[in-house]
mmCIF file of C-alpha atoms and ligand atoms in Angstrom:
data_model
loop_
_atom_site.group_PDB
_atom_site.id
_atom_site.type_symbol
_atom_site.label_atom_id
_atom_site.label_comp_id
_atom_site.label_asym_id
_atom_site.label_seq_id
_atom_site.Cartn_x
_atom_site.Cartn_y
_atom_site.Cartn_z
ATOM 1 C CA MET A 1 -10.258 -31.074 39.447
ATOM 2 C CA ALA A 2 -7.026 -29.372 40.482
ATOM 3 C CA ILE A 3 -6.464 -28.738 44.189
ATOM 4 C CA ASP A 4 -4.581 -25.646 45.313
ATOM 5 C CA ALA A 5 -1.888 -26.983 47.651
ATOM 6 C CA HIS A 6 -0.334 -23.550 48.221
ATOM 7 C CA ASP A 7 0.681 -23.166 51.849
ATOM 8 C CA GLY A 8 1.614 -19.522 51.599
ATOM 9 C CA ALA A 9 5.373 -20.041 51.607
ATOM 10 C CA GLY A 10 6.494 -21.563 48.303
ATOM 11 C CA PRO A 11 5.313 -21.587 44.705
ATOM 12 C CA THR A 12 1.827 -22.726 43.880
ATOM 13 C CA ILE A 13 1.604 -26.456 43.178
ATOM 14 C CA LEU A 14 -1.445 -27.679 41.326
ATOM 15 C CA VAL A 15 -1.933 -31.329 42.170
ATOM 16 C CA GLY A 16 -2.659 -33.367 39.068
ATOM 17 C CA GLU A 17 -1.245 -30.752 36.665
ATOM 18 C CA ALA A 18 2.267 -29.849 35.577
ATOM 19 C CA THR A 19 3.849 -27.118 37.643
ATOM 20 C CA GLU A 20 3.444 -23.850 35.740
ATOM 21 C CA ASP A 21 4.216 -20.365 36.991
ATOM 22 C CA TRP A 22 3.603 -18.738 33.556
ATOM 23 C CA ALA A 23 6.918 -16.897 33.760
ATOM 24 C CA GLY A 24 8.920 -18.890 31.219
ATOM 25 C CA ASP A 25 8.187 -16.599 28.284
ATOM 26 C CA ALA A 26 8.677 -13.344 30.166
ATOM 27 C CA ARG A 27 11.651 -11.212 29.178
ATOM 28 C CA PHE A 28 12.994 -8.015 30.702
ATOM 29 C CA HIS A 29 14.845 -5.537 28.486
ATOM 30 C CA GLU A 30 16.969 -2.661 29.738
ATOM 31 C CA TYR A 31 15.210 0.414 28.429
ATOM 32 C CA THR A 32 17.956 2.080 26.378
ATOM 33 C CA ALA A 33 18.839 -1.259 24.750
ATOM 34 C CA ALA A 34 15.252 -1.934 23.681
ATOM 35 C CA ALA A 35 13.568 1.434 23.173
ATOM 36 C CA ASP A 36 14.427 1.600 19.447
ATOM 37 C CA PRO A 37 14.301 -1.911 17.933
ATOM 38 C CA VAL A 38 14.563 -0.522 14.376
ATOM 39 C CA GLY A 39 17.618 1.559 15.235
ATOM 40 C CA SER A 40 19.285 -1.352 17.014
ATOM 41 C CA GLY A 41 18.497 -3.764 14.181
ATOM 42 C CA ALA A 42 16.257 -6.059 16.237
ATOM 43 C CA ILE A 43 13.627 -5.478 13.558
ATOM 44 C CA SER A 44 14.614 -4.605 10.000
ATOM 45 C CA ARG A 45 13.936 -1.367 8.202
ATOM 46 C CA VAL A 46 11.613 -1.322 5.205
ATOM 47 C CA PRO A 47 13.902 -1.492 2.161
ATOM 48 C CA ILE A 48 13.773 0.730 -0.913
ATOM 49 C CA GLU A 49 13.033 -1.874 -3.570
ATOM 50 C CA GLN A 50 12.163 -1.788 -7.269
ATOM 51 C CA PHE A 51 9.991 -4.298 -9.120
ATOM 52 C CA PRO A 52 10.621 -4.117 -12.884
ATOM 53 C CA ALA A 53 7.921 -4.417 -15.507
ATOM 54 C CA HIS A 54 9.494 -7.546 -17.010
ATOM 55 C CA LEU A 55 8.032 -9.467 -14.055
ATOM 56 C CA HIS A 56 4.682 -9.378 -15.831
ATOM 57 C CA HIS A 57 5.840 -9.569 -19.424
ATOM 58 C CA GLY A 58 5.080 -12.542 -21.640
ATOM 59 C CA PRO A 59 2.241 -15.050 -21.761
ATOM 60 C CA GLY A 60 1.036 -17.252 -18.934
ATOM 61 C CA SER A 61 -1.657 -16.407 -16.412
ATOM 62 C CA ARG A 62 -0.104 -15.943 -13.013
ATOM 63 C CA VAL A 63 0.012 -13.923 -9.822
ATOM 64 C CA VAL A 64 3.425 -12.351 -9.210
ATOM 65 C CA PRO A 65 3.697 -11.311 -5.556
ATOM 66 C CA LEU A 66 6.147 -8.466 -4.950
ATOM 67 C CA ASP A 67 7.509 -10.338 -1.978
ATOM 68 C CA LEU A 68 9.954 -8.787 0.482
ATOM 69 C CA SER A 69 9.187 -11.229 3.302
ATOM 70 C CA GLY A 70 12.910 -12.071 3.577
ATOM 71 C CA PRO A 71 14.143 -8.507 4.157
ATOM 72 C CA LEU A 72 11.115 -7.805 6.354
ATOM 73 C CA GLY A 73 11.764 -10.927 8.448
ATOM 74 C CA VAL A 74 8.275 -12.408 8.228
ATOM 75 C CA ASP A 75 7.059 -15.855 7.193
ATOM 76 C CA TYR A 76 4.183 -14.645 5.007
ATOM 77 C CA PRO A 77 4.319 -12.784 1.688
ATOM 78 C CA ALA A 78 4.634 -9.045 2.242
ATOM 79 C CA THR A 79 5.806 -6.003 0.307
ATOM 80 C CA SER A 80 5.702 -3.792 3.395
ATOM 81 C CA PRO A 81 4.892 -4.653 7.012
ATOM 82 C CA ALA A 82 1.161 -4.148 6.390
ATOM 83 C CA LEU A 83 0.680 -4.515 2.630
ATOM 84 C CA LEU A 84 1.211 -7.034 -0.152
ATOM 85 C CA ALA A 85 1.378 -5.963 -3.793
ATOM 86 C CA ALA A 86 1.220 -8.286 -6.784
ATOM 87 C CA PHE A 87 0.871 -8.245 -10.537
ATOM 88 C CA VAL A 88 -2.016 -10.388 -11.755
ATOM 89 C CA VAL A 89 -1.470 -11.548 -15.351
ATOM 90 C CA LEU A 90 -4.426 -13.049 -17.212
ATOM 91 C CA ASP A 91 -4.112 -14.584 -20.647
ATOM 92 C CA PRO A 92 -7.080 -13.914 -22.969
ATOM 93 C CA GLY A 93 -10.229 -15.472 -21.514
ATOM 94 C CA ASP A 94 -8.437 -16.785 -18.414
ATOM 95 C CA THR A 95 -9.725 -16.572 -14.854
ATOM 96 C CA CYS A 96 -7.865 -16.141 -11.564
ATOM 97 C CA ALA A 97 -9.565 -16.661 -8.200
ATOM 98 C CA THR A 98 -8.626 -14.712 -5.057
ATOM 99 C CA HIS A 99 -9.762 -15.094 -1.449
ATOM 100 C CA PRO A 100 -7.277 -13.272 0.755
ATOM 101 C CA ASP A 101 -7.339 -12.964 4.521
ATOM 102 C CA ALA A 102 -7.491 -9.191 4.141
ATOM 103 C CA THR A 103 -9.824 -6.344 5.076
ATOM 104 C CA SER A 104 -9.116 -4.470 1.850
ATOM 105 C CA GLU A 105 -8.166 -5.303 -1.717
ATOM 106 C CA LEU A 106 -7.388 -2.643 -4.310
ATOM 107 C CA TYR A 107 -6.896 -3.355 -8.013
ATOM 108 C CA VAL A 108 -5.474 -1.005 -10.643
ATOM 109 C CA VAL A 109 -6.153 -2.152 -14.206
ATOM 110 C CA LEU A 110 -3.015 -1.630 -16.289
ATOM 111 C CA GLU A 111 -4.027 -3.489 -19.457
ATOM 112 C CA GLY A 112 -7.020 -5.216 -20.953
ATOM 113 C CA THR A 113 -10.694 -5.498 -20.198
ATOM 114 C CA GLY A 114 -12.568 -8.043 -18.141
ATOM 115 C CA SER A 115 -14.585 -8.415 -14.979
ATOM 116 C CA SER A 116 -14.375 -9.480 -11.359
ATOM 117 C CA THR A 117 -17.207 -11.568 -9.940
ATOM 118 C CA PHE A 118 -17.236 -11.570 -6.156
ATOM 119 C CA VAL A 119 -19.134 -13.655 -3.618
ATOM 120 C CA ARG A 120 -19.195 -12.233 -0.139
ATOM 121 C CA THR A 121 -19.261 -14.390 2.952
ATOM 122 C CA SER A 122 -20.522 -11.562 5.191
ATOM 123 C CA PRO A 123 -23.200 -9.871 3.107
ATOM 124 C CA ASP A 124 -24.406 -7.387 5.687
ATOM 125 C CA ARG A 125 -23.880 -4.121 3.792
ATOM 126 C CA SER A 126 -24.103 -4.800 0.069
ATOM 127 C CA PRO A 127 -25.154 -7.451 -2.422
ATOM 128 C CA ALA A 128 -23.843 -10.896 -1.601
ATOM 129 C CA THR A 129 -22.551 -11.314 -5.106
ATOM 130 C CA GLY A 130 -21.879 -9.103 -8.063
ATOM 131 C CA THR A 131 -19.828 -8.588 -11.189
ATOM 132 C CA ILE A 132 -17.653 -5.515 -11.650
ATOM 133 C CA PRO A 133 -16.561 -4.839 -15.251
ATOM 134 C CA TRP A 134 -13.196 -3.148 -15.714
ATOM 135 C CA GLY A 135 -10.891 -1.677 -18.308
ATOM 136 C CA PRO A 136 -7.579 0.189 -18.447
ATOM 137 C CA GLY A 137 -7.239 2.849 -15.760
ATOM 138 C CA ASP A 138 -10.112 1.573 -13.621
ATOM 139 C CA VAL A 139 -9.554 0.985 -9.923
ATOM 140 C CA VAL A 140 -11.612 -1.530 -7.938
ATOM 141 C CA THR A 141 -11.745 -1.985 -4.173
ATOM 142 C CA LEU A 142 -13.107 -5.073 -2.422
ATOM 143 C CA PRO A 143 -13.806 -5.478 1.314
ATOM 144 C CA ALA A 144 -13.217 -8.347 3.698
ATOM 145 C CA GLY A 145 -14.632 -11.748 2.908
ATOM 146 C CA CYS A 146 -14.683 -11.667 -0.888
ATOM 147 C CA THR A 147 -14.013 -14.742 -2.959
ATOM 148 C CA THR A 148 -13.503 -13.308 -6.409
ATOM 149 C CA GLU A 149 -12.966 -14.605 -9.920
ATOM 150 C CA HIS A 150 -11.136 -12.143 -12.156
ATOM 151 C CA THR A 151 -11.610 -12.909 -15.848
ATOM 152 C CA ALA A 152 -9.943 -11.336 -18.879
ATOM 153 C CA ASP A 153 -12.083 -10.808 -21.940
ATOM 154 C CA PRO A 154 -11.287 -13.291 -24.740
ATOM 155 C CA ALA A 155 -10.066 -10.463 -26.982
ATOM 156 C CA GLY A 156 -6.784 -9.929 -25.123
ATOM 157 C CA ARG A 157 -4.711 -10.395 -22.022
ATOM 158 C CA ALA A 158 -5.223 -8.357 -18.877
ATOM 159 C CA LEU A 159 -2.767 -7.012 -16.321
ATOM 160 C CA LEU A 160 -3.824 -5.902 -12.842
ATOM 161 C CA TYR A 161 -1.786 -4.406 -10.008
ATOM 162 C CA ARG A 162 -3.222 -5.618 -6.733
ATOM 163 C CA VAL A 163 -2.600 -4.459 -3.159
ATOM 164 C CA THR A 164 -4.085 -6.018 -0.022
ATOM 165 C CA ASP A 165 -3.547 -5.563 3.699
ATOM 166 C CA ALA A 166 -3.118 -9.333 4.236
ATOM 167 C CA PRO A 167 0.294 -8.952 5.967
ATOM 168 C CA LEU A 168 -1.296 -6.727 8.617
ATOM 169 C CA LEU A 169 -3.833 -9.451 9.444
ATOM 170 C CA ALA A 170 -1.134 -12.127 9.384
ATOM 171 C CA TYR A 171 0.905 -10.086 11.873
ATOM 172 C CA LEU A 172 -2.104 -9.631 14.147
ATOM 173 C CA GLY A 173 -2.970 -13.324 13.854
ATOM 174 C CA VAL A 174 -6.556 -12.605 12.847
ATOM 175 C CA THR A 175 -8.934 -13.396 10.024
ATOM 176 C CA PRO A 176 -11.227 -10.781 8.490
ATOM 177 C CA GLY A 177 -14.644 -10.176 9.970
ATOM 178 C CA THR A 178 -17.128 -7.427 9.232
ATOM 179 C CA PRO A 179 -16.724 -5.673 5.869
ATOM 180 C CA GLN A 180 -16.072 -1.969 6.366
ATOM 181 C CA PHE A 181 -17.154 -0.784 2.901
ATOM 182 C CA ALA A 182 -18.929 -2.052 -0.198
ATOM 183 C CA PRO A 183 -17.206 -3.173 -3.421
ATOM 184 C CA THR A 184 -16.410 0.012 -5.317
ATOM 185 C CA ARG A 185 -15.287 0.877 -8.833
ATOM 186 C CA TYR A 186 -13.469 4.085 -9.739
ATOM 187 C CA ALA A 187 -14.068 4.490 -13.458
ATOM 188 C CA ALA A 188 -11.052 5.587 -15.488
ATOM 189 C CA ALA A 189 -13.034 8.163 -17.472
ATOM 190 C CA THR A 190 -14.226 9.846 -14.276
ATOM 191 C CA SER A 191 -10.758 9.751 -12.718
ATOM 192 C CA ARG A 192 -9.208 11.241 -15.859
ATOM 193 C CA ALA A 193 -11.819 14.006 -15.931
ATOM 194 C CA ARG A 194 -11.261 14.850 -12.267
ATOM 195 C CA LEU A 195 -7.497 14.852 -12.748
ATOM 196 C CA ALA A 196 -7.832 17.111 -15.793
ATOM 197 C CA GLU A 197 -9.918 19.540 -13.702
ATOM 198 C CA VAL A 198 -7.154 19.692 -11.111
ATOM 199 C CA GLU A 199 -4.542 20.124 -13.847
ATOM 200 C CA ARG A 200 -6.473 23.000 -15.458
ATOM 201 C CA HIS A 201 -6.921 24.859 -12.194
ATOM 202 C CA PRO A 202 -5.144 28.246 -12.202
ATOM 203 C CA ASP A 203 -3.198 27.237 -9.072
ATOM 204 C CA ALA A 204 -2.001 23.933 -10.568
ATOM 205 C CA ALA A 205 1.430 25.264 -11.514
ATOM 206 C CA ASP A 206 2.052 26.335 -7.910
ATOM 207 C CA ARG A 207 0.760 23.172 -6.298
ATOM 208 C CA ASN A 208 3.210 20.519 -5.175
ATOM 209 C CA ARG A 209 0.881 17.780 -6.432
ATOM 210 C CA VAL A 210 -1.409 17.493 -9.420
ATOM 211 C CA SER A 211 -3.369 14.556 -8.079
ATOM 212 C CA ILE A 212 -6.649 13.206 -6.850
ATOM 213 C CA LEU A 213 -7.127 10.964 -3.849
ATOM 214 C CA LEU A 214 -9.586 8.095 -4.026
ATOM 215 C CA GLY A 215 -12.208 8.220 -1.291
ATOM 216 C CA ASN A 216 -15.267 6.217 -0.308
ATOM 217 C CA VAL A 217 -18.591 7.203 1.225
ATOM 218 C CA ALA A 218 -17.859 4.718 4.022
ATOM 219 C CA HIS A 219 -14.705 6.576 5.083
ATOM 220 C CA PRO A 220 -15.563 10.247 5.683
ATOM 221 C CA ARG A 221 -13.022 10.620 8.472
ATOM 222 C CA THR A 222 -9.869 9.179 6.913
ATOM 223 C CA LEU A 223 -10.880 10.363 3.403
ATOM 224 C CA THR A 224 -9.257 7.226 1.986
ATOM 225 C CA ALA A 225 -10.217 4.519 -0.503
ATOM 226 C CA THR A 226 -10.606 1.915 2.237
ATOM 227 C CA HIS A 227 -10.200 2.144 5.990
ATOM 228 C CA THR A 228 -6.604 0.885 5.635
ATOM 229 C CA LEU A 229 -5.628 1.692 2.024
ATOM 230 C CA TRP A 230 -4.900 5.125 0.549
ATOM 231 C CA ALA A 231 -4.562 5.591 -3.194
ATOM 232 C CA MET A 232 -3.628 8.583 -5.320
ATOM 233 C CA LEU A 233 -3.925 9.124 -9.053
ATOM 234 C CA GLY A 234 -1.278 11.625 -10.024
ATOM 235 C CA VAL A 235 0.357 13.261 -13.005
ATOM 236 C CA LEU A 236 3.918 14.561 -12.918
ATOM 237 C CA PRO A 237 3.967 17.221 -15.638
ATOM 238 C CA VAL A 238 6.911 17.818 -17.962
ATOM 239 C CA ASP A 239 9.934 19.440 -16.288
ATOM 240 C CA ARG A 240 8.177 19.383 -12.931
ATOM 241 C CA VAL A 241 9.834 18.654 -9.595
ATOM 242 C CA GLN A 242 7.592 17.649 -6.724
ATOM 243 C CA ARG A 243 9.515 18.960 -3.749
ATOM 244 C CA PRO A 244 10.412 16.585 -0.883
ATOM 245 C CA HIS A 245 7.827 15.345 1.569
ATOM 246 C CA ARG A 246 7.638 12.444 3.989
ATOM 247 C CA HIS A 247 5.064 10.381 5.876
ATOM 248 C CA GLN A 248 4.975 7.381 8.202
ATOM 249 C CA SER A 249 2.876 5.297 5.808
ATOM 250 C CA VAL A 250 4.715 3.032 3.355
ATOM 251 C CA ALA A 251 4.096 3.797 -0.320
ATOM 252 C CA LEU A 252 3.856 0.980 -2.850
ATOM 253 C CA ASP A 253 4.338 3.203 -5.886
ATOM 254 C CA LEU A 254 3.008 2.062 -9.246
ATOM 255 C CA ILE A 255 4.089 3.975 -12.348
ATOM 256 C CA THR A 256 1.271 3.584 -14.823
ATOM 257 C CA SER A 257 2.923 5.481 -17.670
ATOM 258 C CA CYS A 258 6.163 7.375 -18.182
ATOM 259 C CA ALA A 259 9.008 7.985 -20.617
ATOM 260 C CA PRO A 260 12.655 7.511 -19.559
ATOM 261 C CA GLY A 261 13.890 10.450 -17.497
ATOM 262 C CA CYS A 262 11.481 10.325 -14.550
ATOM 263 C CA TYR A 263 12.820 9.426 -11.133
ATOM 264 C CA THR A 264 12.319 9.661 -7.372
ATOM 265 C CA LEU A 265 15.005 10.731 -4.923
ATOM 266 C CA VAL A 266 14.794 9.194 -1.430
ATOM 267 C CA GLY A 267 16.792 10.031 1.682
ATOM 268 C CA SER A 268 16.684 10.573 5.415
ATOM 269 C CA ARG A 269 17.802 14.228 5.678
ATOM 270 C CA LEU A 270 17.307 17.613 4.027
ATOM 271 C CA ASP A 271 19.941 20.289 3.573
ATOM 272 C CA GLU A 272 19.372 23.980 4.340
ATOM 273 C CA ARG A 273 17.805 24.482 0.882
ATOM 274 C CA GLY A 274 15.298 21.711 1.496
ATOM 275 C CA ASP A 275 16.976 19.262 -0.900
ATOM 276 C CA ILE A 276 17.543 15.627 0.062
ATOM 277 C CA VAL A 277 21.081 14.882 1.292
ATOM 278 C CA ASP A 278 22.842 11.932 -0.453
ATOM 279 C CA PRO A 279 19.631 10.629 -2.026
ATOM 280 C CA PHE A 280 19.027 7.156 -3.438
ATOM 281 C CA ARG A 281 17.685 7.493 -6.988
ATOM 282 C CA VAL A 282 14.834 5.270 -8.201
ATOM 283 C CA ASP A 283 14.324 5.506 -11.973
ATOM 284 C CA TRP A 284 10.744 5.110 -13.071
ATOM 285 C CA GLU A 285 9.562 2.500 -15.547
ATOM 286 C CA SER A 286 6.118 2.199 -17.128
ATOM 287 C CA ALA A 287 4.118 -0.514 -15.335
ATOM 288 C CA GLY A 288 6.938 -0.951 -12.806
ATOM 289 C CA ALA A 289 6.659 -0.475 -9.062
ATOM 290 C CA PHE A 290 8.836 0.475 -6.124
ATOM 291 C CA VAL A 291 8.649 0.797 -2.350
ATOM 292 C CA THR A 292 9.113 4.125 -0.574
ATOM 293 C CA PRO A 293 9.828 3.345 3.106
ATOM 294 C CA PRO A 294 8.186 5.200 5.982
ATOM 295 C CA GLY A 295 9.695 8.387 7.321
ATOM 296 C CA LEU A 296 12.063 9.059 4.410
ATOM 297 C CA TRP A 297 12.006 12.284 2.423
ATOM 298 C CA HIS A 298 11.216 11.775 -1.247
ATOM 299 C CA SER A 299 10.878 14.035 -4.289
ATOM 300 C CA HIS A 300 9.666 13.242 -7.806
ATOM 301 C CA HIS A 301 11.343 14.551 -10.971
ATOM 302 C CA ASN A 302 10.252 14.525 -14.611
ATOM 303 C CA GLU A 303 13.023 15.258 -17.126
ATOM 304 C CA SER A 304 11.499 12.995 -19.787
ATOM 305 C CA GLY A 305 9.720 15.543 -21.971
ATOM 306 C CA SER A 306 6.354 13.774 -21.511
ATOM 307 C CA PRO A 307 3.814 13.769 -18.682
ATOM 308 C CA ALA A 308 4.149 10.815 -16.332
ATOM 309 C CA TYR A 309 1.400 9.084 -14.373
ATOM 310 C CA LEU A 310 1.671 7.338 -11.027
ATOM 311 C CA VAL A 311 -0.571 5.548 -8.531
ATOM 312 C CA PRO A 312 0.969 5.358 -5.057
ATOM 313 C CA ILE A 313 -0.918 3.028 -2.720
ATOM 314 C CA GLN A 314 -0.216 3.299 0.989
ATOM 315 C CA ASP A 315 -1.351 2.045 4.385
ATOM 316 C CA ALA A 316 -2.253 5.676 5.107
ATOM 317 C CA GLY A 317 -5.882 4.859 5.925
ATOM 318 C CA LEU A 318 -4.634 2.872 8.905
ATOM 319 C CA HIS A 319 -2.092 5.562 9.854
ATOM 320 C CA THR A 320 -4.701 8.309 9.612
ATOM 321 C CA TYR A 321 -6.960 6.360 11.980
ATOM 322 C CA LEU A 322 -4.030 5.865 14.356
ATOM 323 C CA ARG A 323 -3.178 9.605 14.013
ATOM 324 C CA SER A 324 0.351 8.534 13.177
ATOM 325 C CA LEU A 325 0.593 9.558 9.487
ATOM 326 C CA ASP A 326 2.783 12.595 10.312
ATOM 327 C CA ILE A 327 2.925 13.870 6.729
ATOM 328 C CA ARG A 328 5.366 16.741 6.311
ATOM 329 C CA PHE A 329 6.384 18.940 3.418
ATOM 330 C CA THR A 330 9.427 21.122 2.894
ATOM 331 C CA ALA A 331 8.789 24.827 3.422
ATOM 332 C CA SER A 332 8.535 25.263 -0.346
ATOM 333 C CA GLY A 333 6.880 21.896 -0.827
ATOM 334 C CA GLY A 334 3.284 23.139 -0.804
HETATM 335 FE FE1 FE2 B 1 4.842 10.323 -0.670
#
């Protein structure tokens, strides 16, 4: 047993143990030099990044992580500080197993039909196992603790876009515990019908967004798909401009369908007319994805002659809980 030999004058010496005053890791930063680590470059900004559709073209079952761990300065795969997106390619009849250290998984089915069979390690709120069938346009959410086998039907290949909050858990140094919602499927036919209702509404032409947000009975306060993930199914009608808005959540934008001529403008400032100053232009591509960083103004434009469809997925469930979403629209943004 250690004996405290402290005599009241010098440092504490623990006989039989190495001397340790626990101060070796402590650092002291002058306030103005450390108050804004992003501004000073101590921690990197979230980049605007595009992920082209050719990443998932061609045969060969595989998971293609949209990995920005290098620019983000982390040693685990990440597309944004809290989220990881990936394309999951399944050849006909093939199976891919997933078991992420995540509290939320969200899948958007881009091509093909198949099913996801999950086994839950913490079956306290819903069946311990189940099979969720899916087809194009369906969205599936899975909670913490799911080991899942995703299988494409033998008739054709399948392509899924997958987002998890695994980087958030990696940053916190934790593994998932209690599931916060039950596995949930958002059927494409229902989503399309709800979106069509919004589109037909007499006010649709004046609204900044023609979209529906995915919610879950388990999340009546954040009104989001999961407690961390937010997902929107939107249409950008022909010749429409969605005026600039911004939010502190990061958007991992998936374009599900578009013709050439659709794009997003991104920038840090607005001029007196409410347009983005010196914007960076991101051209849309069907089944391509891009990252919209937090806090930047962005507007969507459709000059293609055809309606375009998008599914932004964000960490806005987490931000809404933290009361830090800070979503803002231009005066004419609606
Ligand atoms: Fe946005």
